[in-house]
């Protein structure tokens, strides 16, 4: 049998190594303005770079110097002016201000106040809030916990939190990402896999409890209802009536706000 052409071997190797190499990349976000509250109570302001995987921020100070801070040195920070990432869906830069203020459908406090309109285009002037929680970095079998940055999406006392990361997703030949993209002149069925991979940004949701613990929402609906067992039936009915999805960040924030209102009423 004739041995495969060198280019064909190289192509196969690239297809399988590419995802592994991309998986090692960390998500880095840049903001034109920030205000950081440090663990010692001091504050810093200036342009900020956030490394999500390493839980490290770099802030440029007024004198032109750059200071690098790990999560252990930070209490919280607010940012705006994010560099737009075209990989995100059009509503990613929507405003969570109302959710952080406690809004949910049917909240009597907002019955006489107009709700801020949903953003219809990217608006990076909106402020995002990040807080520090200690966690096991997704390893349920480890008791070791280290500080990490979590974005606040809802009001409290139990907060909806989000972490973002890069993941590899498969794009088959007839998807928008992969149509004809890597057959490269080889006939269909020539031994090249029918999929390739692209890098996407993934949301992971958590609940931040008043005592500082966090709960991972790997299955947002199931895990959220388990966290609010006494209010489970009311929460399910509320989400169904208002057509809210547990996997949508904004709608999940409303559900958490509603759950908090029920828990407060019961207490």
Short mmCIF file of C-alpha atoms in Angstrom, two decimals, residues 221 225 231-241 246 255 258:
data_model
loop_
_atom_site.label_atom_id
_atom_site.label_comp_id
_atom_site.label_asym_id
_atom_site.label_seq_id
_atom_site.Cartn_x
_atom_site.Cartn_y
_atom_site.Cartn_z
CA UNK A 221 -32.36 24.49 36.80
CA UNK A 225 -34.04 24.46 42.72
CA UNK A 231 -39.47 27.59 47.35
CA UNK A 232 -38.95 25.05 44.56
CA UNK A 233 -42.53 24.77 43.32
CA UNK A 234 -43.08 28.54 43.33
CA UNK A 235 -39.84 29.13 41.42
CA UNK A 236 -40.71 26.53 38.79
CA UNK A 237 -44.16 28.04 38.31
CA UNK A 238 -42.73 31.57 38.10
CA UNK A 239 -40.19 30.63 35.44
CA UNK A 240 -42.84 28.79 33.42
CA UNK A 241 -45.41 31.62 33.51
CA UNK A 246 -32.40 28.84 33.30
CA UNK A 255 -35.19 33.91 38.74
CA UNK A 258 -37.45 36.13 42.71
#
